[in-house]
mmCIF file with all atom_site columns, C-alpha atoms in Angstrom:
data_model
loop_
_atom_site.group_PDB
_atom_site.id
_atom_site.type_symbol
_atom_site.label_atom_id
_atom_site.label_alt_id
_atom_site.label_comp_id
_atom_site.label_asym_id
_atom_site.label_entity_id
_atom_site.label_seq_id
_atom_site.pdbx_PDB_ins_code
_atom_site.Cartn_x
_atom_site.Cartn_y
_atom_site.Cartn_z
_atom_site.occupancy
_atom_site.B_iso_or_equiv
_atom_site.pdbx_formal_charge
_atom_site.auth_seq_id
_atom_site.auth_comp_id
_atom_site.auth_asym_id
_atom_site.auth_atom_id
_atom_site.pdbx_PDB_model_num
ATOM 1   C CA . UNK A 1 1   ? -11.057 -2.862  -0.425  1.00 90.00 ? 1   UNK A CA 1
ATOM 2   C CA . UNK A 1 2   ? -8.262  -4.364  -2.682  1.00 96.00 ? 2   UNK A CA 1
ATOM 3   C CA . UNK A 1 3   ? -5.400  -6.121  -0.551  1.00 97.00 ? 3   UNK A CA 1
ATOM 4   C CA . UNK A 1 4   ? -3.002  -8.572  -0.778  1.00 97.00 ? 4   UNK A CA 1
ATOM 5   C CA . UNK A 1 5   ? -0.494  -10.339 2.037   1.00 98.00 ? 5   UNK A CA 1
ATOM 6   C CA . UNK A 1 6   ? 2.986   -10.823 1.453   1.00 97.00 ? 6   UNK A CA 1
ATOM 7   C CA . UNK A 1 7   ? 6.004   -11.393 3.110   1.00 97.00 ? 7   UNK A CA 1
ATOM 8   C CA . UNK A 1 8   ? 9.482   -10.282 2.319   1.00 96.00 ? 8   UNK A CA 1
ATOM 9   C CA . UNK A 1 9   ? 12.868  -10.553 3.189   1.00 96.00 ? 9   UNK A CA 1
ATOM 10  C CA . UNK A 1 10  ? 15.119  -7.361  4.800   1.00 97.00 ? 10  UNK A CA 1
ATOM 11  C CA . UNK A 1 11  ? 15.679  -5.024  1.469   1.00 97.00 ? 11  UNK A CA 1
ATOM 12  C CA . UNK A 1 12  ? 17.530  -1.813  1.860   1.00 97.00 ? 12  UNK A CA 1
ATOM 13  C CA . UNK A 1 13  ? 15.907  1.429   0.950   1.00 98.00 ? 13  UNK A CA 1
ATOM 14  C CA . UNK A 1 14  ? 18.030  4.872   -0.040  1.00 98.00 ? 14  UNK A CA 1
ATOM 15  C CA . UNK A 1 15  ? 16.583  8.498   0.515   1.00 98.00 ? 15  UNK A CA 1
ATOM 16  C CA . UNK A 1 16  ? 16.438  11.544  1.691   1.00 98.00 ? 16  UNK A CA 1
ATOM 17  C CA . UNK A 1 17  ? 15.571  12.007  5.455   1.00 98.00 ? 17  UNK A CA 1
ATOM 18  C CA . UNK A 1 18  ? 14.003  14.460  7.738   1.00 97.00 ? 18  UNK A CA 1
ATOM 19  C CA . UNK A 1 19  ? 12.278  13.777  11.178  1.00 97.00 ? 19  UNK A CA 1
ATOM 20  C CA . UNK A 1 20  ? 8.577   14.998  11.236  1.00 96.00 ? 20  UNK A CA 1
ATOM 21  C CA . UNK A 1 21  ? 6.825   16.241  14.470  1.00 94.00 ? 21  UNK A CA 1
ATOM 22  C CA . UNK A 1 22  ? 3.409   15.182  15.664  1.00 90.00 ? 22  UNK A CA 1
ATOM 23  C CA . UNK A 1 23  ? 3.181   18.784  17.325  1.00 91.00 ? 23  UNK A CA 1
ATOM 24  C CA . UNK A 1 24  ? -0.032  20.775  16.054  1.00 89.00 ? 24  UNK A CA 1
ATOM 25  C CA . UNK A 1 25  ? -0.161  18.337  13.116  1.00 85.00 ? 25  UNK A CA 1
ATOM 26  C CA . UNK A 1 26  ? 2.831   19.473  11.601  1.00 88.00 ? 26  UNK A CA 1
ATOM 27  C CA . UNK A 1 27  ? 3.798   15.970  9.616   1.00 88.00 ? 27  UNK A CA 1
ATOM 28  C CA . UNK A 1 28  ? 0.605   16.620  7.829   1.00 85.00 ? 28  UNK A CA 1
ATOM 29  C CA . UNK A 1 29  ? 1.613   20.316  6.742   1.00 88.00 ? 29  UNK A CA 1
ATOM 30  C CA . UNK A 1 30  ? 5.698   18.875  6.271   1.00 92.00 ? 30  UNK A CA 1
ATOM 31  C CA . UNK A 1 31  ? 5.736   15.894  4.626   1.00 91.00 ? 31  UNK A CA 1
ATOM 32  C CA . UNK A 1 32  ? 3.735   17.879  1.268   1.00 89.00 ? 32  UNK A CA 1
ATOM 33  C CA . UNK A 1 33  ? 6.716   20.106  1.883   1.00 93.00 ? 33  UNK A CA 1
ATOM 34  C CA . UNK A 1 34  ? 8.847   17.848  1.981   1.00 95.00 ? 34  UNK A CA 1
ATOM 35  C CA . UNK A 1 35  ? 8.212   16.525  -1.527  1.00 93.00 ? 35  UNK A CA 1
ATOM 36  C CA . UNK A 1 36  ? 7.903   19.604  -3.211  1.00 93.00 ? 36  UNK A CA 1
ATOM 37  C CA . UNK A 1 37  ? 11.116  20.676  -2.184  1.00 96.00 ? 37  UNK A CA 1
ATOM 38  C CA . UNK A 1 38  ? 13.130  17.699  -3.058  1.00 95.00 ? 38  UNK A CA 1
ATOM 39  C CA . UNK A 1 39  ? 11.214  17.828  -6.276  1.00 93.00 ? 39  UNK A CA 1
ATOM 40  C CA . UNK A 1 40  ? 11.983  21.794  -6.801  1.00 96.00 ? 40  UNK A CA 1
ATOM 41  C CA . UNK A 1 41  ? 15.525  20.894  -6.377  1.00 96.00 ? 41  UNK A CA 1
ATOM 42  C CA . UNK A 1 42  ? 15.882  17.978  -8.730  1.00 95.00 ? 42  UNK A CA 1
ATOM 43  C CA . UNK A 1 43  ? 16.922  15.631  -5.900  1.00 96.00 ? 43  UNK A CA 1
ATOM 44  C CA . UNK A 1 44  ? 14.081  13.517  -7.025  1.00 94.00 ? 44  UNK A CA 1
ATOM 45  C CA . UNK A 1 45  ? 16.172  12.683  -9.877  1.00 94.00 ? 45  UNK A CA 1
ATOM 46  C CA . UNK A 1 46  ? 19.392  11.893  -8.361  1.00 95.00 ? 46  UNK A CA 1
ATOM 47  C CA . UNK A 1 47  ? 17.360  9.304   -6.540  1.00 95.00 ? 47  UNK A CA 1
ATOM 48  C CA . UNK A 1 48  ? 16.103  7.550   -9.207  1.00 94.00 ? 48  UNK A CA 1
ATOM 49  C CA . UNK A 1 49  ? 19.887  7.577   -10.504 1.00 95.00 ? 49  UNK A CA 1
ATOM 50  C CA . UNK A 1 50  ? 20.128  4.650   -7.230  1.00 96.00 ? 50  UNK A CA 1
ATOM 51  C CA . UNK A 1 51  ? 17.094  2.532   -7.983  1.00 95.00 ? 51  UNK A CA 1
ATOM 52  C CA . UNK A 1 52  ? 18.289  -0.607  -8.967  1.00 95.00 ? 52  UNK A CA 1
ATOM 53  C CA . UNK A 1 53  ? 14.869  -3.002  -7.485  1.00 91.00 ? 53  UNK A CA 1
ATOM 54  C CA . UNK A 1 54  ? 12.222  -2.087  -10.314 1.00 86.00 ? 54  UNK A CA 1
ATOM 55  C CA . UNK A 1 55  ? 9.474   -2.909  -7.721  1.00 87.00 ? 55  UNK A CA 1
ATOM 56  C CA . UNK A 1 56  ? 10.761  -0.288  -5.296  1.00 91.00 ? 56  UNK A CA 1
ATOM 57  C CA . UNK A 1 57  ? 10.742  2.597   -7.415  1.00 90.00 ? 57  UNK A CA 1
ATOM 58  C CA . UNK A 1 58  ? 9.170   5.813   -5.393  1.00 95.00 ? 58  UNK A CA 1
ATOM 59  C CA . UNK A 1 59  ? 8.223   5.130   -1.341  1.00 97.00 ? 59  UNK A CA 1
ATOM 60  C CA . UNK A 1 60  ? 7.400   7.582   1.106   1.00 97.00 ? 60  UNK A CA 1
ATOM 61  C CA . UNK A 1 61  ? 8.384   5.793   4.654   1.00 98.00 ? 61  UNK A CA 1
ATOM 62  C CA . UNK A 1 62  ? 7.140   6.655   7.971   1.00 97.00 ? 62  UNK A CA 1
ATOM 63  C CA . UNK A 1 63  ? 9.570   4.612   10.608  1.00 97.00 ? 63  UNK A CA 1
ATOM 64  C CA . UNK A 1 64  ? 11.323  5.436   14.129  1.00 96.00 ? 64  UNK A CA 1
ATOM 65  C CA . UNK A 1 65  ? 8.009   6.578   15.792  1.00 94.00 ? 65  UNK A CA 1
ATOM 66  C CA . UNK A 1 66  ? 7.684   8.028   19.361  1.00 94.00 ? 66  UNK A CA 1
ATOM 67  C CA . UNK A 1 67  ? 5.363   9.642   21.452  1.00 93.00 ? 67  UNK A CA 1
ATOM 68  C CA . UNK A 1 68  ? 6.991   13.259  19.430  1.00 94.00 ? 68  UNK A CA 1
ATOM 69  C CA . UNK A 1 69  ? 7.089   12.393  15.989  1.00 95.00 ? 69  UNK A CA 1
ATOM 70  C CA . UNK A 1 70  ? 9.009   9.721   13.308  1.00 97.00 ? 70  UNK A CA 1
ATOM 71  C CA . UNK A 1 71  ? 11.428  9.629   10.454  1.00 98.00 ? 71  UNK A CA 1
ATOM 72  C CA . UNK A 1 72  ? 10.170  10.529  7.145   1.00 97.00 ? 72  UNK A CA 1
ATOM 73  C CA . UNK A 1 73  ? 12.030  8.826   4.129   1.00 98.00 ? 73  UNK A CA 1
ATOM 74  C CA . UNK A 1 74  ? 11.584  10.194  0.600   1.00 98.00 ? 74  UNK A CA 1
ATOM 75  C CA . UNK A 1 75  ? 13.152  6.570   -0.818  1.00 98.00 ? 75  UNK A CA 1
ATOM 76  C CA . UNK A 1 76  ? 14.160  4.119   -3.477  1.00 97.00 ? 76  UNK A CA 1
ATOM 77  C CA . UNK A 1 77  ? 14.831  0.546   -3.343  1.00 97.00 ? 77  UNK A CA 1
ATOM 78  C CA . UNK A 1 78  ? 18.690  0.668   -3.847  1.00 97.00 ? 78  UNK A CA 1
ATOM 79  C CA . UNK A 1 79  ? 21.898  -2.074  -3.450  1.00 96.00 ? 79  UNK A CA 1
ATOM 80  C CA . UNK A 1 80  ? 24.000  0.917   -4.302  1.00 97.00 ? 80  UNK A CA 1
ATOM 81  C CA . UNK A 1 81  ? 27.064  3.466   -2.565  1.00 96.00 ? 81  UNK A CA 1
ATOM 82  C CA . UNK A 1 82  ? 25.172  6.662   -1.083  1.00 95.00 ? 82  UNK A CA 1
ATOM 83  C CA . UNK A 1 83  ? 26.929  9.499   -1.565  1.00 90.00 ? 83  UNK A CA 1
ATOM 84  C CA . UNK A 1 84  ? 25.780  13.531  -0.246  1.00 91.00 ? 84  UNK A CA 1
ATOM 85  C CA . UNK A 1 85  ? 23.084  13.887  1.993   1.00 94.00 ? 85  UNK A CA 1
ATOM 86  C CA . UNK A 1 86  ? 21.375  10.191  0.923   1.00 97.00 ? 86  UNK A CA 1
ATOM 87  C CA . UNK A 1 87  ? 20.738  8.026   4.206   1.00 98.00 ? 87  UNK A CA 1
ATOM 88  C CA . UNK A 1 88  ? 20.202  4.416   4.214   1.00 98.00 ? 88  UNK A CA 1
ATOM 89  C CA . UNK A 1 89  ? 17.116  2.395   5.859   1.00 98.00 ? 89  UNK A CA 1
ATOM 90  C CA . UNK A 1 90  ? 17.267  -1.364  6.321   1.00 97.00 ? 90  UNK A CA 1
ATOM 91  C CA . UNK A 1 91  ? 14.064  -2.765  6.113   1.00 97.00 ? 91  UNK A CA 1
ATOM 92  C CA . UNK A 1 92  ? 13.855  -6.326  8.323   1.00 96.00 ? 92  UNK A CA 1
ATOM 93  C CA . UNK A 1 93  ? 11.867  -9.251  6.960   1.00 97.00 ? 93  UNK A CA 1
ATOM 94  C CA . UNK A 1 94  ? 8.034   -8.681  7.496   1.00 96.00 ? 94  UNK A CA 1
ATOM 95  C CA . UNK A 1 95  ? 4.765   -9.385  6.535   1.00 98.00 ? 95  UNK A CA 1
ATOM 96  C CA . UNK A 1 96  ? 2.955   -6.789  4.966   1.00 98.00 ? 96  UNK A CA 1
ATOM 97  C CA . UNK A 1 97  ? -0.371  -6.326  4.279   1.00 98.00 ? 97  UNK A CA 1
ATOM 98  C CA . UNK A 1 98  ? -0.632  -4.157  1.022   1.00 98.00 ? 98  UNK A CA 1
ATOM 99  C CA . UNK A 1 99  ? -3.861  -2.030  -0.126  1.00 98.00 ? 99  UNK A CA 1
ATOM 100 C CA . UNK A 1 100 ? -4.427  -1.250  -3.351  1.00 97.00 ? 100 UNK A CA 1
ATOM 101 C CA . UNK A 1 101 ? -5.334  2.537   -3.876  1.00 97.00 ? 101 UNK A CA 1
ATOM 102 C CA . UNK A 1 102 ? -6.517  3.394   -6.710  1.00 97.00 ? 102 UNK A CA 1
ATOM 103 C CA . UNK A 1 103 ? -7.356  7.213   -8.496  1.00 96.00 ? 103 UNK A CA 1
ATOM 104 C CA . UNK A 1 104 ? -6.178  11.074  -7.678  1.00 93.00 ? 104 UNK A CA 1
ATOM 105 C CA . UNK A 1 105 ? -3.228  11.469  -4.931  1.00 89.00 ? 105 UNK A CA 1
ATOM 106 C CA . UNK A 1 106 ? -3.960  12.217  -2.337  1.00 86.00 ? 106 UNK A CA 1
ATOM 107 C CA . UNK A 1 107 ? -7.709  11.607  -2.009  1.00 89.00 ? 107 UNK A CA 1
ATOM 108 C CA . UNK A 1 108 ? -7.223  7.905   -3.018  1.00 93.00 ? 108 UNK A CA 1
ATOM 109 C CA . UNK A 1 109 ? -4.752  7.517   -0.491  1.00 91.00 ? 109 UNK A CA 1
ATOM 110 C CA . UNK A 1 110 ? -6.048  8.897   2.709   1.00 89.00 ? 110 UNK A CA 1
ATOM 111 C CA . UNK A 1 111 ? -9.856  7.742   2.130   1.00 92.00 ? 111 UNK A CA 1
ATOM 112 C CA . UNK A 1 112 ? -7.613  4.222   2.213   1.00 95.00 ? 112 UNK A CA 1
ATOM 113 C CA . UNK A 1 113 ? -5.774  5.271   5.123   1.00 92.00 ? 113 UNK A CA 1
ATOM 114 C CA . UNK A 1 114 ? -9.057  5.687   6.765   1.00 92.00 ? 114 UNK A CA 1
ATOM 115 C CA . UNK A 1 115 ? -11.064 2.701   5.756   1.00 95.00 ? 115 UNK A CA 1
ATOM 116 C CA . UNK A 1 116 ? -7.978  0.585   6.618   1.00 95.00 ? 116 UNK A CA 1
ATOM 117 C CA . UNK A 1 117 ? -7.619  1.614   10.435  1.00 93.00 ? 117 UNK A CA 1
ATOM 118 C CA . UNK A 1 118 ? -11.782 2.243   11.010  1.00 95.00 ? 118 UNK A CA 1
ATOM 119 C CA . UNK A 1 119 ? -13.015 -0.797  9.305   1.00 96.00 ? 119 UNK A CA 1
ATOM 120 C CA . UNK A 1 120 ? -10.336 -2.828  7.567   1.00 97.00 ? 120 UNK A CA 1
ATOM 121 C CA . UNK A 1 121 ? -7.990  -3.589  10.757  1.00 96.00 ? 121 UNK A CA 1
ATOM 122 C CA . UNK A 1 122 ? -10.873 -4.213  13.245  1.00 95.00 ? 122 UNK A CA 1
ATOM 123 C CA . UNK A 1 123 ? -12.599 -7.282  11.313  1.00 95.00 ? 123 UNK A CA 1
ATOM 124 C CA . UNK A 1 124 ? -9.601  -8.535  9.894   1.00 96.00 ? 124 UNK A CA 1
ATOM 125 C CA . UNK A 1 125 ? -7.217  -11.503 11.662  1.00 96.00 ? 125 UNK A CA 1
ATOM 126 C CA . UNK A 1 126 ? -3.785  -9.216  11.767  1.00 97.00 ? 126 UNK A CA 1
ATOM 127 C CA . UNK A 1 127 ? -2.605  -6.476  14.082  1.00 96.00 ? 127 UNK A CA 1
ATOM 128 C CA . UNK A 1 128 ? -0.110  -3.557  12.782  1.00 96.00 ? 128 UNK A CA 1
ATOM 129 C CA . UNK A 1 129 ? 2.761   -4.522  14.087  1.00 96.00 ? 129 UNK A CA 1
ATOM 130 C CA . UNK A 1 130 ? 6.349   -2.298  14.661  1.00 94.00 ? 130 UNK A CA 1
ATOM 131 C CA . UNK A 1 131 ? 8.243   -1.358  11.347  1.00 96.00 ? 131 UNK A CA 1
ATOM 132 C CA . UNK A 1 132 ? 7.924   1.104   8.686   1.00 97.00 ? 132 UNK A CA 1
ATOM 133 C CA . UNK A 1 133 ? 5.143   1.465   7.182   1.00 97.00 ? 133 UNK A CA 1
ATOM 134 C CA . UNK A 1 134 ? 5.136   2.171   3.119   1.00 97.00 ? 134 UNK A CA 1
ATOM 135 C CA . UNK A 1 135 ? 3.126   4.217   0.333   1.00 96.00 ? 135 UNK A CA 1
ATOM 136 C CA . UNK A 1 136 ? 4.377   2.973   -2.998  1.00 97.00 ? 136 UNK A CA 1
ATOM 137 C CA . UNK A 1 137 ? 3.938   5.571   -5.474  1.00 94.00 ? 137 UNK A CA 1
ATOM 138 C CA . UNK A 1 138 ? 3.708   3.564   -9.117  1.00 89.00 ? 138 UNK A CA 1
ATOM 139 C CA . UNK A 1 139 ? 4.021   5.189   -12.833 1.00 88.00 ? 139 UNK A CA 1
ATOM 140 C CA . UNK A 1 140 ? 2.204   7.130   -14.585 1.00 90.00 ? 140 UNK A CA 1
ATOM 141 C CA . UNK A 1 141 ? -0.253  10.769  -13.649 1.00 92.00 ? 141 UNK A CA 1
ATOM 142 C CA . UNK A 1 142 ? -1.204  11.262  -9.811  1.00 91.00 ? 142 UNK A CA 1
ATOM 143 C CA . UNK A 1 143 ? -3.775  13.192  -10.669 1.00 92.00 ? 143 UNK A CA 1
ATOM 144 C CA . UNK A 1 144 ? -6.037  10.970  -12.979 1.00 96.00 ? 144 UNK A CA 1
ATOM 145 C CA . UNK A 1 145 ? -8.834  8.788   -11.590 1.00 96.00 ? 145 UNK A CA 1
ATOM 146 C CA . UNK A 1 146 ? -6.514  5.472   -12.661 1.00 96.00 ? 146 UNK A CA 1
ATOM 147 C CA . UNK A 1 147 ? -3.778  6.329   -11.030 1.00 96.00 ? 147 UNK A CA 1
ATOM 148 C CA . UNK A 1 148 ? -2.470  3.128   -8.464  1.00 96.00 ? 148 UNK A CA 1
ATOM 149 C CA . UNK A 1 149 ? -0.546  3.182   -5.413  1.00 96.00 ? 149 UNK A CA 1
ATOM 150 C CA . UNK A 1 150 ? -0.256  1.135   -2.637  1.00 97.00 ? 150 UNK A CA 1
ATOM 151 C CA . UNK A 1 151 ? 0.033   1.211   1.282   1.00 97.00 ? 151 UNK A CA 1
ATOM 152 C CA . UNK A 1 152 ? 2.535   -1.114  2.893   1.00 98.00 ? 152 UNK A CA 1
ATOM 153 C CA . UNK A 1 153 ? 1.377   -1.730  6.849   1.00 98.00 ? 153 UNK A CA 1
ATOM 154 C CA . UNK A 1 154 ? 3.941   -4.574  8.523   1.00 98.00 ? 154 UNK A CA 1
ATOM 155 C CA . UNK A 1 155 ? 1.454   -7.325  10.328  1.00 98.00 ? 155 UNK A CA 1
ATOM 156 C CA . UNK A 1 156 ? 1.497   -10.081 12.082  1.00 97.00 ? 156 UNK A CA 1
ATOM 157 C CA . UNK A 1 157 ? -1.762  -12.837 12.424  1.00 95.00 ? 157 UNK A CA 1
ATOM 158 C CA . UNK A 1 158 ? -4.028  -12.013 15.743  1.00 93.00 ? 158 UNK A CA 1
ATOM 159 C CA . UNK A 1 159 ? -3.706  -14.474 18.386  1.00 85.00 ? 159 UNK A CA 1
ATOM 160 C CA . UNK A 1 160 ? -6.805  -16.683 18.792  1.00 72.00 ? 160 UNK A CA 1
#
């Protein structure tokens, strides 16, 4: 499994906004959804009109979490005036631990997902810590076997 560590300073992420429920898996049925319809409606677009931080192009961001659900951010890096029904998410400094994930969405993704939290996380010497965590979504085809993206987790070093 391909990872890196890094740390960054607060950035400030733009998007569109919608809080998903944990209920009878319903984030896992929305958050597709979700996509396609800002998609369908071009919003995707108008988004990409605000990136101005190249290496925040396309994130989906899970943040706010309860014991009922979490906010679910369709978002661009952006230092830019929102306008419409764009919402703004300050992300504080953190460390990150980033996974490379590499072929078809979403296959790639959530077999990383998996190995991250069953084997990954266990043997490693950081804990998840509070904060959003990230999928990166970089250029080119989702659905060839090169395709890269990433998963952003916020850590912090296990105690000894």
């Amino acid at each position: 499994m391909k990872y890196r560590i890094e740390t960054f300073g607060e950035f400030r992420l733009v998007g569109y906004k919608e809080r998903m429920k944990f209920e009878n898996g319903e984030n896992f049925i929305r958050i597709p959804e979700f996509w396609k319809e800002i998609s369908k409606e071009g919003k995707d677009k108008v988004l990409m009109e605000y990136n101005d931080h190249k290496d925040l192009c396309c994130l989906g961001v899970c943040t706010n979490g309860d014991e009922k659900g979490f906010d679910y951010y369709i978002a661009t890096g952006s230092s830019k005036e929102i306008t419409g029904d764009l919402k703004e998410l300050i992300v504080p400094a953190h460390t990150f631990v980033i996974f490379e994930c590499v072929g078809k969405l979403p296959d790639a993704m959530q077999n990383v997902w998996k190995t991250m939290f069953t084997e990954w996380f266990p043997s490693s010497d950081y804990t998840v810590v509070d904060g959003p965590q990230m999928e990166w979504y970089g250029p080119g085809d989702m659905d060839q076997d090169d395709y890269v993206s990433e998963i952003w987790i916020p850590v912090s070093k296990k105690e000894q």
